[in-house]
């Protein structure tokens, strides 16, 4: 079993705001991340598929196709967008890195599987010093 | 003459939108950067001062103090903010990286000089692949 | 289950020296790392907690609080210190990256658990080319 | 159990070309990677061993020795080489990152074990945005 | 005056070989870089233009267009190519980083100027530890 | 004129302490950097030479030789050393990054010039967020 990872990037705005809370409670819990006028990040997304290399190609999955797939299914929806406002799969959810990686996983998984590959792991950097990992 | 650089970071939302233009013209020129609901970046700011090292300290400027100064004067204003809406020194300006670095320079310069140092250069990364440099 | 990682940094001096060995034996095994006058590193520490995102916050753990905790419990003790001389939890231990990560784990674990989170993994870079990982 | 990783680098040329296919089929599957005149990469190899730190050294394995071993057994064979033409352990194999990491694993494993260590994991970056991982 | 830089990447094979020298002399001067079967690199190219930001856009030059231009004029010619064999503007030249950056400069300059911008500087990383800079 | 840079690394201990000052004054000015038991860094040194590429080699200077020279003349003296205690060219000097880069420059310059090259610039990273530059 070999694990292949492809990294893609997107830049997005968001804020952390629980609509059931007062502004004070939001600031108390989320601090500067609750700024009502938004802030943003350069997100870095690592998508890992696993499998036995195909003897005809040497590939677990074609890394270029994996990049194209991530760009079409995910980057197209989130890049230069507002995660709270513009992104269908995040509607009604808090846009924490944790919820975002679960949303991306659910969005991408059927497309990866349709191509005969197994999605193994995702890693999402919100900043160089904060990242989340998800295995489904 | 030795040049000392301190790097600080901030995360902000913005959009590129000329208010004198139609939406179509804005999208034509700025592409996805004109998304009305904003997007954002992890900005990386390099501030360079120059001077002859002080024989008593070995310092051109105390790097820790330079970091504190950048955080107080700049990061406090722009971190987890919307550059178009929340930042006084960008009011009425397009929030391109070019205009942002000039704004930051003008904001920081008097504070650096008040402490007897010479501001030499600034570098601002909007993404790992796009950055601007300014010498005043 | 989502895994959240926070990265913090510290700069420290150390040497590798087994007090039961001669100087010759120490140099034979540890090479330049046995220099009696110390050397040092910019350490990079990744702390990973795991859990199910809280529906009210979207967080496994508040990343800002995790950073504060690491800084208070670990960085305060090791940053700009001598790992062999100044650090209580390394007393009587060889300050290899392996022993250091185990020491940091034992120091931080009760504080993470007291806040209701599960410590999952730590990674410690001694240099960009040497790092250790520990799961407890 | 502590996991110790050492990173080494090599620069090599290769191409992706299935000798049983026409040129057209090779280009269709491998795209620009099938260029008959080769292309190349700066590869970054992470080698992870695991064990209980030796109480006399604090080491799972001496990181300097691990580096020397990787350089002697692997880098010597692949650095500034053509992976398709010059490298004995890749003869007759497609030089995908997947096949390369399996080849490196098989080459290095007996040498690591002969020194009493357990090879746990390898990671190989072909580019900053494409990497493979293998656990044997 | 503001300086805007755009970074692009390409992967290429090459070798260093003076055709007027014996193989022995080539190995003596170029070492492993003279391997007749080629080696390769992930090159990183920084292209810097300068100017006064346009008041209507805030741009010295549109960074997205600059990226497109570099990709069309340079990356298209060198990515996944053999610099000695496949690249018209390097024909008859030693493919050192120094000669390559001068070749790229001469190739790109008229296209940048045709768009009304001033090419100021280029930086080319052959590896993370070796890079060249050129100002024309 | 092309500028060629070679990057080398070393790990060292130091402290900032003016021997003419009281301990209190040292802590007041240097903060944690004055810890009497030392701290340390992974230093990253960029050495830039300039010249017209030699038509026979395509080189301003052989990058491998430049690396060897930096390792022999500088890294050998400072790697895994105490900058205040072990390094002849820093004796009697405060080991700030500013003084260190000037010391390294003076040490390396005659060796570079003896080989017919022109030393143009040095950059020294003390941490990823603090660096100094010197042009002699």
mmCIF file of N, CA and C in Angstrom, chain A residues 15-126:
data_model
loop_
_atom_site.group_PDB
_atom_site.id
_atom_site.type_symbol
_atom_site.label_atom_id
_atom_site.label_comp_id
_atom_site.label_asym_id
_atom_site.label_seq_id
_atom_site.Cartn_x
_atom_site.Cartn_y
_atom_site.Cartn_z
ATOM 1 N N UNK A 15 -15.446 34.165 9.036
ATOM 2 C CA UNK A 15 -15.439 34.587 10.444
ATOM 3 C C UNK A 15 -16.027 33.457 11.266
ATOM 4 N N UNK A 16 -15.721 33.464 12.546
ATOM 5 C CA UNK A 16 -16.297 32.487 13.459
ATOM 6 C C UNK A 16 -17.361 33.203 14.279
ATOM 7 N N UNK A 17 -18.595 32.749 14.119
ATOM 8 C CA UNK A 17 -19.717 33.446 14.745
ATOM 9 C C UNK A 17 -20.856 32.447 14.934
ATOM 10 N N UNK A 18 -21.190 32.206 16.171
ATOM 11 C CA UNK A 18 -22.337 31.349 16.458
ATOM 12 C C UNK A 18 -23.585 32.233 16.487
ATOM 13 N N UNK A 19 -24.509 32.013 15.553
ATOM 14 C CA UNK A 19 -25.653 32.930 15.438
ATOM 15 C C UNK A 19 -26.589 32.871 16.653
ATOM 16 N N UNK A 20 -26.450 31.844 17.476
ATOM 17 C CA UNK A 20 -27.304 31.739 18.663
ATOM 18 C C UNK A 20 -26.729 32.497 19.858
ATOM 19 N N UNK A 21 -25.567 33.092 19.670
ATOM 20 C CA UNK A 21 -24.905 33.777 20.773
ATOM 21 C C UNK A 21 -24.961 35.290 20.571
ATOM 22 N N UNK A 22 -24.786 35.996 21.668
ATOM 23 C CA UNK A 22 -24.633 37.457 21.577
ATOM 24 C C UNK A 22 -23.259 37.766 20.980
ATOM 25 N N UNK A 23 -23.100 39.015 20.548
ATOM 26 C CA UNK A 23 -21.795 39.452 20.055
ATOM 27 C C UNK A 23 -20.729 39.285 21.144
ATOM 28 N N UNK A 24 -21.101 39.580 22.368
ATOM 29 C CA UNK A 24 -20.134 39.500 23.472
ATOM 30 C C UNK A 24 -19.644 38.065 23.651
ATOM 31 N N UNK A 25 -20.602 37.134 23.634
ATOM 32 C CA UNK A 25 -20.251 35.719 23.789
ATOM 33 C C UNK A 25 -19.362 35.280 22.611
ATOM 34 N N UNK A 26 -19.684 35.718 21.413
ATOM 35 C CA UNK A 26 -18.869 35.349 20.247
ATOM 36 C C UNK A 26 -17.428 35.856 20.398
ATOM 37 N N UNK A 27 -17.290 37.089 20.835
ATOM 38 C CA UNK A 27 -15.938 37.633 21.010
ATOM 39 C C UNK A 27 -15.216 36.913 22.152
ATOM 40 N N UNK A 28 -15.974 36.583 23.206
ATOM 41 C CA UNK A 28 -15.362 35.901 24.358
ATOM 42 C C UNK A 28 -14.775 34.548 23.928
ATOM 43 N N UNK A 29 -15.524 33.827 23.093
ATOM 44 C CA UNK A 29 -15.080 32.488 22.682
ATOM 45 C C UNK A 29 -14.118 32.550 21.484
ATOM 46 N N UNK A 30 -14.450 33.355 20.494
ATOM 47 C CA UNK A 30 -13.701 33.316 19.233
ATOM 48 C C UNK A 30 -12.661 34.440 19.107
ATOM 49 N N UNK A 31 -12.682 35.385 20.017
ATOM 50 C CA UNK A 31 -11.702 36.481 19.989
ATOM 51 C C UNK A 31 -11.770 37.237 18.676
ATOM 52 N N UNK A 32 -10.584 37.541 18.119
ATOM 53 C CA UNK A 32 -10.525 38.326 16.887
ATOM 54 C C UNK A 32 -11.162 37.601 15.704
ATOM 55 N N UNK A 33 -11.294 36.275 15.802
ATOM 56 C CA UNK A 33 -11.886 35.510 14.701
ATOM 57 C C UNK A 33 -13.365 35.823 14.520
ATOM 58 N N UNK A 34 -13.958 36.503 15.514
ATOM 59 C CA UNK A 34 -15.375 36.855 15.428
ATOM 60 C C UNK A 34 -15.607 38.209 14.764
ATOM 61 N N UNK A 35 -14.546 38.883 14.330
ATOM 62 C CA UNK A 35 -14.709 40.201 13.691
ATOM 63 C C UNK A 35 -15.839 40.145 12.654
ATOM 64 N N UNK A 36 -16.918 40.928 12.845
ATOM 65 C CA UNK A 36 -18.093 40.841 11.960
ATOM 66 C C UNK A 36 -17.767 41.148 10.500
ATOM 67 N N UNK A 37 -16.701 41.922 10.261
ATOM 68 C CA UNK A 37 -16.344 42.288 8.882
ATOM 69 C C UNK A 37 -15.395 41.291 8.217
ATOM 70 N N UNK A 38 -15.230 40.126 8.829
ATOM 71 C CA UNK A 38 -14.448 39.033 8.240
ATOM 72 C C UNK A 38 -12.944 39.213 8.382
ATOM 73 N N UNK A 39 -12.239 38.102 8.249
ATOM 74 C CA UNK A 39 -10.798 38.096 8.021
ATOM 75 C C UNK A 39 -10.556 36.954 7.017
ATOM 76 N N UNK A 40 -9.315 36.537 6.783
ATOM 77 C CA UNK A 40 -9.124 35.498 5.765
ATOM 78 C C UNK A 40 -7.805 34.779 5.889
ATOM 79 N N UNK A 41 -7.624 33.777 5.051
ATOM 80 C CA UNK A 41 -6.434 32.930 5.108
ATOM 81 C C UNK A 41 -6.029 32.444 3.715
ATOM 82 N N UNK A 42 -4.739 32.108 3.583
ATOM 83 C CA UNK A 42 -4.249 31.277 2.484
ATOM 84 C C UNK A 42 -4.302 29.830 2.975
ATOM 85 N N UNK A 43 -5.312 29.098 2.588
ATOM 86 C CA UNK A 43 -5.442 27.707 3.012
ATOM 87 C C UNK A 43 -4.574 26.798 2.141
ATOM 88 N N UNK A 44 -4.021 25.768 2.770
ATOM 89 C CA UNK A 44 -3.228 24.761 2.044
ATOM 90 C C UNK A 44 -3.863 23.407 2.314
ATOM 91 N N UNK A 45 -4.290 22.728 1.251
ATOM 92 C CA UNK A 45 -5.035 21.471 1.394
ATOM 93 C C UNK A 45 -4.225 20.296 0.849
ATOM 94 N N UNK A 46 -3.990 19.303 1.708
ATOM 95 C CA UNK A 46 -3.300 18.067 1.312
ATOM 96 C C UNK A 46 -4.334 16.960 1.203
ATOM 97 N N UNK A 47 -4.434 16.327 0.051
ATOM 98 C CA UNK A 47 -5.385 15.231 -0.156
ATOM 99 C C UNK A 47 -4.597 13.945 -0.420
ATOM 100 N N UNK A 48 -4.830 12.925 0.418
ATOM 101 C CA UNK A 48 -4.078 11.684 0.312
ATOM 102 C C UNK A 48 -4.981 10.528 -0.103
ATOM 103 N N UNK A 49 -4.589 9.853 -1.189
ATOM 104 C CA UNK A 49 -5.275 8.631 -1.605
ATOM 105 C C UNK A 49 -4.318 7.462 -1.396
ATOM 106 N N UNK A 50 -4.869 6.273 -1.271
ATOM 107 C CA UNK A 50 -3.996 5.115 -1.063
ATOM 108 C C UNK A 50 -4.367 3.990 -2.014
ATOM 109 N N UNK A 51 -3.402 3.101 -2.240
ATOM 110 C CA UNK A 51 -3.669 1.964 -3.106
ATOM 111 C C UNK A 51 -2.378 1.248 -3.433
ATOM 112 N N UNK A 52 -2.520 0.201 -4.207
ATOM 113 C CA UNK A 52 -1.349 -0.531 -4.702
ATOM 114 C C UNK A 52 -1.027 0.042 -6.072
ATOM 115 N N UNK A 53 0.249 0.439 -6.309
ATOM 116 C CA UNK A 53 0.576 1.032 -7.610
ATOM 117 C C UNK A 53 0.155 0.125 -8.767
ATOM 118 N N UNK A 54 -0.497 0.730 -9.743
ATOM 119 C CA UNK A 54 -0.903 0.038 -10.964
ATOM 120 C C UNK A 54 0.352 -0.370 -11.737
ATOM 121 N N UNK A 55 0.521 -1.646 -12.066
ATOM 122 C CA UNK A 55 1.772 -2.060 -12.729
ATOM 123 C C UNK A 55 1.984 -1.402 -14.097
ATOM 124 N N UNK A 56 0.919 -0.963 -14.744
ATOM 125 C CA UNK A 56 1.064 -0.350 -16.073
ATOM 126 C C UNK A 56 1.497 1.110 -16.010
ATOM 127 N N UNK A 57 1.225 1.784 -14.889
ATOM 128 C CA UNK A 57 1.546 3.215 -14.788
ATOM 129 C C UNK A 57 2.521 3.513 -13.645
ATOM 130 N N UNK A 58 2.620 2.608 -12.677
ATOM 131 C CA UNK A 58 3.394 2.907 -11.478
ATOM 132 C C UNK A 58 2.655 3.827 -10.521
ATOM 133 N N UNK A 59 1.412 4.159 -10.847
ATOM 134 C CA UNK A 59 0.638 5.141 -10.077
ATOM 135 C C UNK A 59 -0.371 4.481 -9.146
ATOM 136 N N UNK A 60 -0.520 5.020 -7.952
ATOM 137 C CA UNK A 60 -1.703 4.766 -7.130
ATOM 138 C C UNK A 60 -2.879 5.513 -7.749
ATOM 139 N N UNK A 61 -2.595 6.703 -8.175
ATOM 140 C CA UNK A 61 -3.567 7.580 -8.832
ATOM 141 C C UNK A 61 -2.731 8.595 -9.586
ATOM 142 N N UNK A 62 -3.193 9.077 -10.716
ATOM 143 C CA UNK A 62 -2.455 10.087 -11.464
ATOM 144 C C UNK A 62 -2.483 11.410 -10.681
ATOM 145 N N UNK A 63 -1.294 11.861 -10.236
ATOM 146 C CA UNK A 63 -1.235 13.052 -9.373
ATOM 147 C C UNK A 63 -1.766 14.297 -10.085
ATOM 148 N N UNK A 64 -1.567 14.368 -11.378
ATOM 149 C CA UNK A 64 -2.067 15.514 -12.141
ATOM 150 C C UNK A 64 -3.601 15.500 -12.163
ATOM 151 N N UNK A 65 -4.173 14.322 -12.378
ATOM 152 C CA UNK A 65 -5.647 14.202 -12.358
ATOM 153 C C UNK A 65 -6.197 14.498 -10.965
ATOM 154 N N UNK A 66 -5.464 14.056 -9.946
ATOM 155 C CA UNK A 66 -5.914 14.335 -8.574
ATOM 156 C C UNK A 66 -5.937 15.845 -8.343
ATOM 157 N N UNK A 67 -4.910 16.529 -8.834
ATOM 158 C CA UNK A 67 -4.885 17.980 -8.724
ATOM 159 C C UNK A 67 -6.060 18.613 -9.458
ATOM 160 N N UNK A 68 -6.314 18.142 -10.678
ATOM 161 C CA UNK A 68 -7.435 18.681 -11.457
ATOM 162 C C UNK A 68 -8.757 18.449 -10.733
ATOM 163 N N UNK A 69 -8.915 17.278 -10.173
ATOM 164 C CA UNK A 69 -10.151 16.938 -9.459
ATOM 165 C C UNK A 69 -10.345 17.859 -8.243
ATOM 166 N N UNK A 70 -9.276 18.043 -7.454
ATOM 167 C CA UNK A 70 -9.375 18.919 -6.271
ATOM 168 C C UNK A 70 -9.714 20.338 -6.712
ATOM 169 N N UNK A 71 -9.084 20.781 -7.806
ATOM 170 C CA UNK A 71 -9.359 22.139 -8.285
ATOM 171 C C UNK A 71 -10.815 22.276 -8.761
ATOM 172 N N UNK A 72 -11.300 21.277 -9.503
ATOM 173 C CA UNK A 72 -12.668 21.371 -10.030
ATOM 174 C C UNK A 72 -13.725 21.267 -8.926
ATOM 175 N N UNK A 73 -13.524 20.323 -8.008
ATOM 176 C CA UNK A 73 -14.580 20.023 -7.027
ATOM 177 C C UNK A 73 -14.479 20.928 -5.802
ATOM 178 N N UNK A 74 -13.268 21.281 -5.384
ATOM 179 C CA UNK A 74 -13.112 22.043 -4.137
ATOM 180 C C UNK A 74 -12.655 23.486 -4.389
ATOM 181 N N UNK A 75 -11.506 23.658 -5.030
ATOM 182 C CA UNK A 75 -10.934 25.005 -5.166
ATOM 183 C C UNK A 75 -11.911 25.939 -5.879
ATOM 184 N N UNK A 76 -12.548 25.413 -6.911
ATOM 185 C CA UNK A 76 -13.544 26.201 -7.652
ATOM 186 C C UNK A 76 -14.627 26.770 -6.721
ATOM 187 N N UNK A 77 -14.986 26.024 -5.693
ATOM 188 C CA UNK A 77 -16.061 26.461 -4.769
ATOM 189 C C UNK A 77 -15.570 27.412 -3.681
ATOM 190 N N UNK A 78 -14.302 27.284 -3.277
ATOM 191 C CA UNK A 78 -13.858 28.016 -2.082
ATOM 192 C C UNK A 78 -12.826 29.107 -2.346
ATOM 193 N N UNK A 79 -12.144 29.051 -3.495
ATOM 194 C CA UNK A 79 -11.052 30.005 -3.722
ATOM 195 C C UNK A 79 -11.591 31.406 -4.002
ATOM 196 N N UNK A 80 -11.020 32.382 -3.307
ATOM 197 C CA UNK A 80 -11.465 33.772 -3.434
ATOM 198 C C UNK A 80 -12.961 33.889 -3.135
ATOM 199 N N UNK A 81 -13.384 33.107 -2.136
ATOM 200 C CA UNK A 81 -14.780 33.134 -1.686
ATOM 201 C C UNK A 81 -14.833 33.466 -0.202
ATOM 202 N N UNK A 82 -16.063 33.705 0.229
ATOM 203 C CA UNK A 82 -16.364 33.854 1.646
ATOM 204 C C UNK A 82 -16.960 32.525 2.110
ATOM 205 N N UNK A 83 -16.254 31.840 2.996
ATOM 206 C CA UNK A 83 -16.672 30.487 3.391
ATOM 207 C C UNK A 83 -18.034 30.482 4.066
ATOM 208 N N UNK A 84 -18.385 31.555 4.763
ATOM 209 C CA UNK A 84 -19.675 31.604 5.453
ATOM 210 C C UNK A 84 -20.831 31.909 4.494
ATOM 211 N N UNK A 85 -20.544 32.634 3.428
ATOM 212 C CA UNK A 85 -21.607 33.187 2.591
ATOM 213 C C UNK A 85 -21.721 32.482 1.243
ATOM 214 N N UNK A 86 -20.572 32.180 0.629
ATOM 215 C CA UNK A 86 -20.556 31.753 -0.774
ATOM 216 C C UNK A 86 -20.527 30.248 -0.991
ATOM 217 N N UNK A 87 -20.268 29.467 0.044
ATOM 218 C CA UNK A 87 -19.933 28.054 -0.176
ATOM 219 C C UNK A 87 -21.090 27.149 0.243
ATOM 220 N N UNK A 88 -21.700 26.510 -0.745
ATOM 221 C CA UNK A 88 -22.912 25.722 -0.501
ATOM 222 C C UNK A 88 -22.704 24.676 0.598
ATOM 223 N N UNK A 89 -21.580 23.965 0.557
ATOM 224 C CA UNK A 89 -21.415 22.848 1.509
ATOM 225 C C UNK A 89 -21.087 23.309 2.934
ATOM 226 N N UNK A 90 -20.897 24.608 3.142
ATOM 227 C CA UNK A 90 -20.658 25.117 4.500
ATOM 228 C C UNK A 90 -21.880 25.876 5.035
ATOM 229 N N UNK A 91 -22.921 25.972 4.253
ATOM 230 C CA UNK A 91 -24.131 26.709 4.681
ATOM 231 C C UNK A 91 -24.634 26.179 6.017
ATOM 232 N N UNK A 92 -24.856 27.095 6.935
ATOM 233 C CA UNK A 92 -25.402 26.734 8.244
ATOM 234 C C UNK A 92 -24.398 26.113 9.201
ATOM 235 N N UNK A 93 -23.133 26.105 8.771
ATOM 236 C CA UNK A 93 -22.084 25.539 9.641
ATOM 237 C C UNK A 93 -21.119 26.629 10.085
ATOM 238 N N UNK A 94 -20.561 26.468 11.258
ATOM 239 C CA UNK A 94 -19.457 27.316 11.676
ATOM 240 C C UNK A 94 -18.242 26.978 10.816
ATOM 241 N N UNK A 95 -17.559 28.004 10.319
ATOM 242 C CA UNK A 95 -16.462 27.756 9.367
ATOM 243 C C UNK A 95 -15.112 27.581 10.070
ATOM 244 N N UNK A 96 -15.085 26.790 11.135
ATOM 245 C CA UNK A 96 -13.821 26.400 11.754
ATOM 246 C C UNK A 96 -13.049 25.504 10.785
ATOM 247 N N UNK A 97 -11.725 25.408 10.992
ATOM 248 C CA UNK A 97 -10.917 24.508 10.156
ATOM 249 C C UNK A 97 -11.439 23.072 10.275
ATOM 250 N N UNK A 98 -11.886 22.701 11.472
ATOM 251 C CA UNK A 98 -12.399 21.347 11.689
ATOM 252 C C UNK A 98 -13.642 21.084 10.817
ATOM 253 N N UNK A 99 -14.613 22.001 10.872
ATOM 254 C CA UNK A 99 -15.820 21.801 10.053
ATOM 255 C C UNK A 99 -15.505 21.895 8.562
ATOM 256 N N UNK A 100 -14.555 22.743 8.218
ATOM 257 C CA UNK A 100 -14.217 22.926 6.805
ATOM 258 C C UNK A 100 -13.605 21.651 6.233
ATOM 259 N N UNK A 101 -12.703 21.014 6.985
ATOM 260 C CA UNK A 101 -12.070 19.805 6.443
ATOM 261 C C UNK A 101 -13.092 18.676 6.320
ATOM 262 N N UNK A 102 -14.038 18.585 7.247
ATOM 263 C CA UNK A 102 -15.091 17.561 7.132
ATOM 264 C C UNK A 102 -15.963 17.855 5.906
ATOM 265 N N UNK A 103 -16.283 19.134 5.707
ATOM 266 C CA UNK A 103 -17.081 19.511 4.530
ATOM 267 C C UNK A 103 -16.370 19.183 3.234
ATOM 268 N N UNK A 104 -15.075 19.505 3.172
ATOM 269 C CA UNK A 104 -14.297 19.221 1.956
ATOM 270 C C UNK A 104 -14.218 17.713 1.722
ATOM 271 N N UNK A 105 -14.000 16.965 2.793
ATOM 272 C CA UNK A 105 -13.924 15.505 2.692
ATOM 273 C C UNK A 105 -15.218 14.935 2.070
ATOM 274 N N UNK A 106 -16.353 15.365 2.618
ATOM 275 C CA UNK A 106 -17.633 14.831 2.134
ATOM 276 C C UNK A 106 -17.893 15.222 0.688
ATOM 277 N N UNK A 107 -17.445 16.410 0.323
ATOM 278 C CA UNK A 107 -17.626 16.898 -1.046
ATOM 279 C C UNK A 107 -16.756 16.108 -2.033
ATOM 280 N N UNK A 108 -15.508 15.847 -1.648
ATOM 281 C CA UNK A 108 -14.543 15.256 -2.580
ATOM 282 C C UNK A 108 -14.633 13.734 -2.660
ATOM 283 N N UNK A 109 -14.992 13.090 -1.549
ATOM 284 C CA UNK A 109 -14.929 11.635 -1.443
ATOM 285 C C UNK A 109 -15.632 10.891 -2.607
ATOM 286 N N UNK A 110 -16.915 11.204 -2.899
ATOM 287 C CA UNK A 110 -17.558 10.437 -3.978
ATOM 288 C C UNK A 110 -16.838 10.588 -5.313
ATOM 289 N N UNK A 111 -16.264 11.756 -5.578
ATOM 290 C CA UNK A 111 -15.576 11.971 -6.861
ATOM 291 C C UNK A 111 -14.285 11.158 -6.937
ATOM 292 N N UNK A 112 -13.600 11.022 -5.806
ATOM 293 C CA UNK A 112 -12.380 10.213 -5.785
ATOM 294 C C UNK A 112 -12.747 8.742 -5.958
ATOM 295 N N UNK A 113 -13.774 8.325 -5.259
ATOM 296 C CA UNK A 113 -14.171 6.910 -5.320
ATOM 297 C C UNK A 113 -14.711 6.532 -6.699
ATOM 298 N N UNK A 114 -15.437 7.475 -7.327
ATOM 299 C CA UNK A 114 -15.959 7.236 -8.674
ATOM 300 C C UNK A 114 -14.818 6.914 -9.647
ATOM 301 N N UNK A 115 -13.623 7.443 -9.336
ATOM 302 C CA UNK A 115 -12.450 7.178 -10.193
ATOM 303 C C UNK A 115 -11.649 5.973 -9.689
ATOM 304 N N UNK A 116 -12.266 5.213 -8.797
ATOM 305 C CA UNK A 116 -11.630 3.954 -8.385
ATOM 306 C C UNK A 116 -10.530 4.103 -7.347
ATOM 307 N N UNK A 117 -10.433 5.279 -6.717
ATOM 308 C CA UNK A 117 -9.375 5.465 -5.718
ATOM 309 C C UNK A 117 -9.981 5.520 -4.320
ATOM 310 N N UNK A 118 -9.118 5.337 -3.336
ATOM 311 C CA UNK A 118 -9.559 5.347 -1.946
ATOM 312 C C UNK A 118 -9.031 6.598 -1.264
ATOM 313 N N UNK A 119 -9.917 7.465 -0.806
ATOM 314 C CA UNK A 119 -9.494 8.657 -0.064
ATOM 315 C C UNK A 119 -9.046 8.200 1.323
ATOM 316 N N UNK A 120 -7.811 8.593 1.717
ATOM 317 C CA UNK A 120 -7.273 8.091 2.980
ATOM 318 C C UNK A 120 -7.225 9.166 4.063
ATOM 319 N N UNK A 121 -6.806 10.375 3.697
ATOM 320 C CA UNK A 121 -6.500 11.398 4.708
ATOM 321 C C UNK A 121 -6.555 12.766 4.062
ATOM 322 N N UNK A 122 -6.937 13.765 4.848
ATOM 323 C CA UNK A 122 -6.804 15.150 4.407
ATOM 324 C C UNK A 122 -6.143 15.942 5.516
ATOM 325 N N UNK A 123 -5.340 16.923 5.089
ATOM 326 C CA UNK A 123 -4.731 17.862 6.028
ATOM 327 C C UNK A 123 -5.025 19.257 5.494
ATOM 328 N N UNK A 124 -5.418 20.161 6.373
ATOM 329 C CA UNK A 124 -5.752 21.526 5.957
ATOM 330 C C UNK A 124 -5.031 22.510 6.868
ATOM 331 N N UNK A 125 -4.115 23.290 6.277
ATOM 332 C CA UNK A 125 -3.435 24.358 7.029
ATOM 333 C C UNK A 125 -4.240 25.644 6.920
ATOM 334 N N UNK A 126 -4.647 26.195 8.050
ATOM 335 C CA UNK A 126 -5.313 27.501 8.057
ATOM 336 C C UNK A 126 -4.253 28.596 8.105
#
